């Protein structure tokens, strides 16, 4: 099984699926293709919350604002799961979660050795010139472009074929892939979702993400709400409820979301609008007598 | 085969799929995950129009504004199909359609017996406190929260595992599921999509839904247009056409939609904008000489 | 394998899938269902770019502004692939690509012989009156409506069952389908995506499509950028980069996109807004010393 997640919208993921299906007939499952554009942290959060519900699988993740720069393309073995994507931190929180107490191992993909990915029939697509803009002085990302891959769609040209070849976490298979080189997980880009600071009656944290319903998901553990009927959220008193429906329609509440964190919500409305909060904003919760 | 429909957007349905795929390797088919948010009637309409085109299957439906309240979680046997979702009426119109002259039977899910649903690897997700907000006075929905399920995501924690276990309509299998108890369909929440009142030259109905093209789908049976070249729709004279292209681009018409109802449309435009109509609005159609 | 592409949004494609799954248990892959509404040229472009990455398959395409008119419904054999959809040109560019030097053959679907497609259980859907609006004088598209299909949803009633029956490009199977008649590809509606005019230091073309990131995809071959550091795009000097990250965040550049064409982009921003360009707009690129 290969799961696929990206910020591509459509139809780019369909090209990735075609490349995979050229190489394997395994099951494909879409996680989401509408992650906030080029937002590594939001994708890292959602992947950490969703992928652990899957049976052992290969997870292809392409949220890749640095495509075409010298950021690495990597494969991680994390417990019974494999993760394939750019080395920009997006895979790390879920990799730690999937690995648990088990091994977490990393391989770098040599993207000059993986291709070329060609359409299967008809005339080949126009080739990508190999020397354009090579002296572009402003570049803060250089060094790529020698290989056969496009510089803008490694999802199709690098990550999709790698995910198809990886087929899980069998070490012999991974070692047989010539374009993979073992590397130390110490050398990878890290990303840790921030922890809240929680004292008895006060928690300081931030908004991790806002979901499609407008629910404001903070990084304050749900335990903070235990035994409380009301709290102050950024200075305003709101009820604590065990369900959205614990308050009348249109009213605000704090509750424990399905991820185990405190959410600031509105029953049948949008919490982000009502609280004026967006990802990264500071949240201070205080217990009330 | 399990079909999945919700108003969740992404990536919540992907967590549901992971839970299902832990338990079965059956085919999964997405019906839609962008049903109008918490709009039980719209979902009921679309499910009734779409699911009867499927071969026998288990249909998982989560449009659930009352999640976490004491509304029941149910399984319905309807003809050769099984339906799994909240008992809020969303399943009833399609269940009647799928059952036809055959049996329609109901089971209640004991959601305290179905879980817990745990991520498969790594550290467990933060547990949901069991006693938060328990004295929240404004609550009009109480009684849940004793079980292991989250209070806000029964799609993942209750309905997905139930749909995976149900595997169709085999009675022996259903009776072997300890968390299912037979119940009378008389005791379930009902929902009937409203019927139009049709006389010879006049039909009074309402807008059932507006589709993504802006086509205004009414509950007036298409037969009302038979033999007519023009009608009055809410007092304005418009042509009747057998296709969108029966009128010039940008012009309004009445036609018979793919569901067999009268639609108020614009050729290559949006009928809802042109007619100023939205779901629930009253529609009066009058035949012209 | 059947791939499915449309401009339907949801949930209409789910009805098509049900009809297919009544007839075959083959793999279904969604290409996209959010192609620009009724925009045959945009769909033709994307299909030509994406479908060649697939292994041999049947491709069901429904972007069909003329549904219900006398436009034909067709099946194309193109190399190892089959294409099913309306005869409005949308299939031609990808068919040429898939056929390459191999055969390109066409069949017309008799849509009065393919149905009726009935829901499988319960009461039949309200039937579509056969004689509505038949004298509608403004019609520029007539002649359909005699068959059992709805006039507005041939995706469900004609193309989906045809795609399920076609099952690839086996000639014996195709000839056994009584509702298919061979036709000359000369008689089909053609559509060619426009070519740019390229001289040494000047290219005149147009915007083919804008993708979901706002990248402006032109029809100027990427080779035009070879060896250049800057160009004039519609009179404004911009850098040429090999990746989005070749310029600082928020700045404009020209690059070679994953389709091999010149794109006008903004690093982590929207090129369409920054350049004020939309599909069909003229683009003049000039080399600078």
Short mmCIF file of N, CA, C and O in Angstrom, two decimals, chain C residues 113-199:
data_model
loop_
_atom_site.label_atom_id
_atom_site.label_comp_id
_atom_site.label_asym_id
_atom_site.label_seq_id
_atom_site.Cartn_x
_atom_site.Cartn_y
_atom_site.Cartn_z
N UNK C 113 -28.72 2.90 -27.61
CA UNK C 113 -28.62 1.44 -27.47
C UNK C 113 -27.87 1.02 -26.21
O UNK C 113 -27.71 -0.15 -25.93
N UNK C 114 -27.35 1.98 -25.45
CA UNK C 114 -26.45 1.60 -24.37
C UNK C 114 -27.17 1.39 -23.06
O UNK C 114 -26.71 0.68 -22.20
N UNK C 115 -28.33 1.98 -22.91
CA UNK C 115 -28.99 1.97 -21.62
C UNK C 115 -30.12 0.99 -21.58
O UNK C 115 -30.14 0.07 -22.38
N UNK C 116 -31.09 1.20 -20.75
CA UNK C 116 -31.04 2.25 -19.75
C UNK C 116 -30.21 1.86 -18.54
O UNK C 116 -30.09 0.68 -18.22
N UNK C 117 -29.61 2.86 -17.92
CA UNK C 117 -28.90 2.66 -16.67
C UNK C 117 -29.90 2.88 -15.55
O UNK C 117 -30.41 3.98 -15.37
N UNK C 118 -30.20 1.82 -14.82
CA UNK C 118 -31.18 1.94 -13.75
C UNK C 118 -30.49 1.81 -12.39
O UNK C 118 -29.54 1.04 -12.27
N UNK C 119 -30.95 2.55 -11.41
CA UNK C 119 -30.53 2.21 -10.05
C UNK C 119 -30.83 0.73 -9.81
O UNK C 119 -31.77 0.17 -10.40
N UNK C 120 -30.06 0.08 -8.95
CA UNK C 120 -30.15 -1.38 -8.85
C UNK C 120 -31.26 -1.89 -7.98
O UNK C 120 -31.63 -3.03 -8.06
N UNK C 121 -31.75 -1.07 -7.08
CA UNK C 121 -32.74 -1.58 -6.15
C UNK C 121 -33.80 -0.54 -5.94
O UNK C 121 -33.66 0.60 -6.38
N UNK C 122 -34.84 -0.93 -5.24
CA UNK C 122 -35.86 0.04 -4.91
C UNK C 122 -36.62 0.49 -6.15
O UNK C 122 -36.57 -0.14 -7.21
N UNK C 123 -37.32 1.58 -5.99
CA UNK C 123 -38.13 2.09 -7.09
C UNK C 123 -37.25 2.79 -8.10
O UNK C 123 -36.27 3.42 -7.75
N UNK C 124 -37.59 2.67 -9.38
CA UNK C 124 -36.78 3.35 -10.37
C UNK C 124 -36.85 4.86 -10.20
O UNK C 124 -37.82 5.39 -9.68
N UNK C 125 -35.79 5.53 -10.61
CA UNK C 125 -35.79 6.99 -10.59
C UNK C 125 -36.88 7.50 -11.52
O UNK C 125 -37.28 6.82 -12.47
N UNK C 126 -37.42 8.70 -11.24
CA UNK C 126 -38.40 9.27 -12.16
C UNK C 126 -37.83 9.26 -13.57
O UNK C 126 -36.68 9.63 -13.77
N UNK C 127 -38.63 8.81 -14.51
CA UNK C 127 -38.10 8.74 -15.87
C UNK C 127 -38.07 10.14 -16.48
O UNK C 127 -38.78 11.04 -16.06
N UNK C 128 -37.19 10.28 -17.42
CA UNK C 128 -37.05 11.57 -18.08
C UNK C 128 -38.05 11.64 -19.23
O UNK C 128 -38.04 10.79 -20.11
N UNK C 129 -38.93 12.62 -19.18
CA UNK C 129 -39.91 12.74 -20.26
C UNK C 129 -39.19 12.81 -21.60
O UNK C 129 -38.14 13.42 -21.71
N UNK C 130 -39.79 12.21 -22.62
CA UNK C 130 -39.08 12.10 -23.87
C UNK C 130 -39.40 13.23 -24.84
O UNK C 130 -38.80 13.33 -25.88
N UNK C 131 -40.34 14.06 -24.51
CA UNK C 131 -40.78 15.02 -25.52
C UNK C 131 -40.84 16.44 -25.01
O UNK C 131 -41.54 17.28 -25.54
N UNK C 132 -40.08 16.72 -23.95
CA UNK C 132 -40.15 18.09 -23.44
C UNK C 132 -39.42 19.04 -24.36
O UNK C 132 -38.42 18.70 -24.97
N UNK C 133 -39.96 20.20 -24.43
CA UNK C 133 -39.28 21.30 -25.10
C UNK C 133 -38.85 20.98 -26.52
O UNK C 133 -37.93 21.57 -27.04
N UNK C 134 -39.55 20.05 -27.15
CA UNK C 134 -39.03 19.57 -28.41
C UNK C 134 -39.16 20.59 -29.53
O UNK C 134 -38.52 20.48 -30.56
N UNK C 135 -39.95 21.60 -29.29
CA UNK C 135 -40.07 22.62 -30.33
C UNK C 135 -39.32 23.90 -29.96
O UNK C 135 -39.53 24.94 -30.54
N UNK C 136 -38.49 23.77 -28.97
CA UNK C 136 -37.75 24.94 -28.47
C UNK C 136 -36.92 25.58 -29.58
O UNK C 136 -35.91 25.06 -30.00
N UNK C 137 -37.40 26.72 -30.05
CA UNK C 137 -36.84 27.29 -31.26
C UNK C 137 -35.43 27.79 -31.18
O UNK C 137 -34.71 27.79 -32.17
N UNK C 138 -35.01 28.21 -29.98
CA UNK C 138 -33.68 28.81 -29.88
C UNK C 138 -32.57 27.77 -29.94
O UNK C 138 -31.40 28.10 -30.02
N UNK C 139 -32.94 26.52 -29.84
CA UNK C 139 -31.92 25.47 -29.72
C UNK C 139 -30.93 25.50 -30.87
O UNK C 139 -31.30 25.55 -32.03
N UNK C 140 -29.65 25.50 -30.51
CA UNK C 140 -28.65 25.31 -31.55
C UNK C 140 -28.10 23.89 -31.49
O UNK C 140 -27.17 23.54 -32.18
N UNK C 141 -28.68 23.10 -30.62
CA UNK C 141 -28.24 21.71 -30.54
C UNK C 141 -29.47 20.85 -30.35
O UNK C 141 -30.17 20.97 -29.37
N UNK C 142 -29.78 20.02 -31.30
CA UNK C 142 -31.00 19.24 -31.22
C UNK C 142 -30.74 17.83 -31.69
O UNK C 142 -29.64 17.46 -32.03
N UNK C 143 -31.77 17.06 -31.69
CA UNK C 143 -31.66 15.73 -32.27
C UNK C 143 -31.45 14.64 -31.25
O UNK C 143 -31.64 13.48 -31.55
N UNK C 144 -31.05 15.00 -30.02
CA UNK C 144 -30.89 13.97 -29.00
C UNK C 144 -32.20 13.80 -28.26
O UNK C 144 -33.18 14.47 -28.54
N UNK C 145 -32.21 12.93 -27.29
CA UNK C 145 -33.37 12.84 -26.44
C UNK C 145 -34.28 11.68 -26.79
O UNK C 145 -35.21 11.40 -26.07
N UNK C 146 -34.00 10.98 -27.87
CA UNK C 146 -34.86 9.84 -28.19
C UNK C 146 -34.53 8.63 -27.33
O UNK C 146 -35.34 7.75 -27.14
N UNK C 147 -33.29 8.57 -26.86
CA UNK C 147 -32.83 7.38 -26.16
C UNK C 147 -33.23 7.37 -24.70
O UNK C 147 -33.93 8.26 -24.23
N UNK C 148 -32.78 6.36 -24.00
CA UNK C 148 -33.14 6.23 -22.60
C UNK C 148 -32.28 7.09 -21.69
O UNK C 148 -32.57 7.23 -20.52
N UNK C 149 -31.20 7.65 -22.20
CA UNK C 149 -30.28 8.40 -21.34
C UNK C 149 -30.89 9.72 -20.93
O UNK C 149 -31.72 10.29 -21.63
N UNK C 150 -30.48 10.24 -19.76
CA UNK C 150 -30.82 11.60 -19.40
C UNK C 150 -30.16 12.52 -20.41
O UNK C 150 -29.21 12.16 -21.09
N UNK C 151 -30.65 13.73 -20.50
CA UNK C 151 -30.06 14.68 -21.44
C UNK C 151 -28.95 15.51 -20.82
O UNK C 151 -28.33 16.31 -21.49
N UNK C 152 -28.76 15.36 -19.53
CA UNK C 152 -27.79 16.22 -18.87
C UNK C 152 -26.67 15.47 -18.18
O UNK C 152 -25.75 16.08 -17.68
N UNK C 153 -26.70 14.16 -18.15
CA UNK C 153 -25.67 13.43 -17.42
C UNK C 153 -25.24 12.18 -18.19
O UNK C 153 -25.43 11.07 -17.74
N UNK C 154 -24.67 12.41 -19.36
CA UNK C 154 -24.17 11.29 -20.15
C UNK C 154 -22.95 10.64 -19.51
O UNK C 154 -22.62 9.51 -19.83
N UNK C 155 -22.28 11.36 -18.61
CA UNK C 155 -21.19 10.73 -17.86
C UNK C 155 -21.66 9.46 -17.17
O UNK C 155 -21.00 8.42 -17.24
N UNK C 156 -22.82 9.54 -16.55
CA UNK C 156 -23.38 8.38 -15.84
C UNK C 156 -24.07 7.41 -16.80
O UNK C 156 -23.95 6.19 -16.65
N UNK C 157 -24.78 7.95 -17.78
CA UNK C 157 -25.72 7.14 -18.55
C UNK C 157 -25.14 6.59 -19.85
O UNK C 157 -25.69 5.65 -20.41
N UNK C 158 -24.07 7.16 -20.35
CA UNK C 158 -23.49 6.73 -21.62
C UNK C 158 -22.00 6.41 -21.47
O UNK C 158 -21.56 5.30 -21.76
N UNK C 159 -21.22 7.39 -20.99
CA UNK C 159 -19.77 7.21 -21.01
C UNK C 159 -19.29 6.20 -19.97
O UNK C 159 -18.37 5.41 -20.25
N UNK C 160 -19.88 6.21 -18.78
CA UNK C 160 -19.42 5.26 -17.75
C UNK C 160 -19.67 3.82 -18.17
O UNK C 160 -18.74 3.00 -18.12
N UNK C 161 -20.88 3.46 -18.60
CA UNK C 161 -21.05 2.07 -19.03
C UNK C 161 -20.18 1.71 -20.23
O UNK C 161 -19.66 0.59 -20.31
N UNK C 162 -20.00 2.66 -21.15
CA UNK C 162 -19.13 2.36 -22.30
C UNK C 162 -17.70 2.10 -21.84
O UNK C 162 -17.05 1.15 -22.30
N UNK C 163 -17.20 2.92 -20.92
CA UNK C 163 -15.82 2.72 -20.44
C UNK C 163 -15.69 1.36 -19.76
O UNK C 163 -14.68 0.66 -19.91
N UNK C 164 -16.72 0.97 -19.02
CA UNK C 164 -16.67 -0.33 -18.35
C UNK C 164 -16.67 -1.47 -19.36
O UNK C 164 -15.97 -2.48 -19.19
N UNK C 165 -17.43 -1.30 -20.44
CA UNK C 165 -17.51 -2.36 -21.45
C UNK C 165 -16.25 -2.45 -22.31
O UNK C 165 -15.88 -3.52 -22.77
N UNK C 166 -15.62 -1.33 -22.55
CA UNK C 166 -14.50 -1.27 -23.50
C UNK C 166 -13.31 -2.09 -23.00
O UNK C 166 -12.68 -2.83 -23.77
N UNK C 167 -13.01 -1.95 -21.70
CA UNK C 167 -11.95 -2.76 -21.08
C UNK C 167 -10.70 -2.85 -21.94
O UNK C 167 -10.25 -3.94 -22.27
N UNK C 168 -10.15 -1.71 -22.29
CA UNK C 168 -8.90 -1.74 -23.04
C UNK C 168 -9.14 -1.70 -24.53
O UNK C 168 -10.18 -1.26 -25.01
N UNK C 169 -8.19 -2.19 -25.28
CA UNK C 169 -8.19 -1.96 -26.72
C UNK C 169 -8.32 -3.24 -27.53
O UNK C 169 -7.96 -3.28 -28.70
N UNK C 170 -8.82 -4.30 -26.89
CA UNK C 170 -8.96 -5.55 -27.62
C UNK C 170 -10.01 -5.39 -28.72
O UNK C 170 -11.18 -5.10 -28.47
N UNK C 171 -9.57 -5.59 -29.98
CA UNK C 171 -10.45 -5.31 -31.10
C UNK C 171 -11.67 -6.22 -31.13
O UNK C 171 -12.78 -5.78 -31.44
N UNK C 172 -11.48 -7.47 -30.76
CA UNK C 172 -12.64 -8.39 -30.77
C UNK C 172 -13.70 -7.95 -29.79
O UNK C 172 -14.89 -8.01 -30.07
N UNK C 173 -13.26 -7.52 -28.61
CA UNK C 173 -14.22 -7.05 -27.62
C UNK C 173 -14.95 -5.81 -28.12
O UNK C 173 -16.18 -5.69 -27.98
N UNK C 174 -14.20 -4.88 -28.71
CA UNK C 174 -14.84 -3.65 -29.20
C UNK C 174 -15.86 -3.97 -30.28
O UNK C 174 -16.95 -3.41 -30.33
N UNK C 175 -15.49 -4.89 -31.18
CA UNK C 175 -16.41 -5.20 -32.28
C UNK C 175 -17.64 -5.96 -31.80
O UNK C 175 -18.68 -5.96 -32.46
N UNK C 176 -17.53 -6.58 -30.62
CA UNK C 176 -18.68 -7.29 -30.07
C UNK C 176 -19.68 -6.35 -29.40
O UNK C 176 -20.80 -6.75 -29.09
N UNK C 177 -19.29 -5.11 -29.18
CA UNK C 177 -20.21 -4.16 -28.54
C UNK C 177 -21.12 -3.57 -29.60
O UNK C 177 -20.69 -2.80 -30.46
N UNK C 178 -22.40 -3.93 -29.54
CA UNK C 178 -23.31 -3.60 -30.64
C UNK C 178 -23.54 -2.11 -30.77
O UNK C 178 -23.95 -1.63 -31.83
N UNK C 179 -23.32 -1.36 -29.71
CA UNK C 179 -23.59 0.07 -29.77
C UNK C 179 -22.40 0.86 -30.31
O UNK C 179 -22.45 2.09 -30.37
N UNK C 180 -21.32 0.18 -30.69
CA UNK C 180 -20.17 0.87 -31.29
C UNK C 180 -20.14 0.69 -32.80
O UNK C 180 -20.30 -0.43 -33.30
N UNK C 181 -19.91 1.78 -33.52
CA UNK C 181 -19.74 1.72 -34.98
C UNK C 181 -18.43 2.39 -35.36
O UNK C 181 -18.20 3.54 -34.97
N UNK C 182 -17.60 1.71 -36.15
CA UNK C 182 -16.33 2.34 -36.57
C UNK C 182 -16.62 3.62 -37.34
O UNK C 182 -17.62 3.72 -38.07
N UNK C 183 -15.77 4.59 -37.17
CA UNK C 183 -15.90 5.82 -37.93
C UNK C 183 -14.50 6.30 -38.29
O UNK C 183 -13.51 5.83 -37.74
N UNK C 184 -14.43 7.23 -39.22
CA UNK C 184 -13.12 7.74 -39.61
C UNK C 184 -12.67 8.83 -38.65
O UNK C 184 -13.47 9.70 -38.26
N UNK C 185 -11.41 8.79 -38.26
CA UNK C 185 -10.91 9.86 -37.39
C UNK C 185 -10.94 11.21 -38.10
O UNK C 185 -10.91 12.25 -37.46
N UNK C 186 -11.03 11.16 -39.45
CA UNK C 186 -11.15 12.42 -40.21
C UNK C 186 -12.44 13.16 -39.89
O UNK C 186 -12.53 14.38 -40.04
N UNK C 187 -13.45 12.38 -39.48
CA UNK C 187 -14.76 12.99 -39.26
C UNK C 187 -14.93 13.54 -37.85
O UNK C 187 -15.96 14.14 -37.53
N UNK C 188 -13.95 13.32 -37.01
CA UNK C 188 -14.09 13.75 -35.62
C UNK C 188 -13.76 15.23 -35.47
O UNK C 188 -13.01 15.81 -36.27
N UNK C 189 -14.31 15.83 -34.45
CA UNK C 189 -13.95 17.21 -34.10
C UNK C 189 -12.48 17.24 -33.70
O UNK C 189 -12.03 16.42 -32.91
N UNK C 190 -11.74 18.16 -34.27
CA UNK C 190 -10.33 18.24 -33.92
C UNK C 190 -10.09 19.41 -32.99
O UNK C 190 -10.90 20.34 -32.89
N UNK C 191 -9.02 19.34 -32.29
CA UNK C 191 -8.60 20.44 -31.43
C UNK C 191 -7.09 20.35 -31.34
O UNK C 191 -6.55 19.31 -31.00
N UNK C 192 -6.43 21.41 -31.76
CA UNK C 192 -4.99 21.45 -31.59
C UNK C 192 -4.64 22.58 -30.66
O UNK C 192 -5.10 23.70 -30.83
N UNK C 193 -3.84 22.25 -29.67
CA UNK C 193 -3.36 23.32 -28.80
C UNK C 193 -2.42 24.17 -29.64
O UNK C 193 -1.63 23.66 -30.43
N UNK C 194 -2.51 25.48 -29.51
CA UNK C 194 -1.76 26.37 -30.40
C UNK C 194 -0.26 26.26 -30.18
O UNK C 194 0.21 26.05 -29.06
N UNK C 195 0.50 26.39 -31.27
CA UNK C 195 1.96 26.42 -31.18
C UNK C 195 2.44 27.86 -31.08
O UNK C 195 1.84 28.77 -31.65
N UNK C 196 3.55 28.04 -30.40
CA UNK C 196 4.19 29.36 -30.35
C UNK C 196 5.04 29.56 -31.59
O UNK C 196 5.46 28.60 -32.25
N UNK C 197 5.30 30.81 -31.93
CA UNK C 197 6.23 31.16 -33.00
C UNK C 197 7.55 31.57 -32.35
O UNK C 197 7.60 32.54 -31.60
N UNK C 198 8.58 30.81 -32.66
CA UNK C 198 9.85 31.05 -31.98
C UNK C 198 10.92 31.42 -32.99
O UNK C 198 11.17 30.66 -33.94
N UNK C 199 11.51 32.61 -32.83
CA UNK C 199 12.68 33.00 -33.61
C UNK C 199 13.87 33.02 -32.65
O UNK C 199 13.74 32.67 -31.48
#
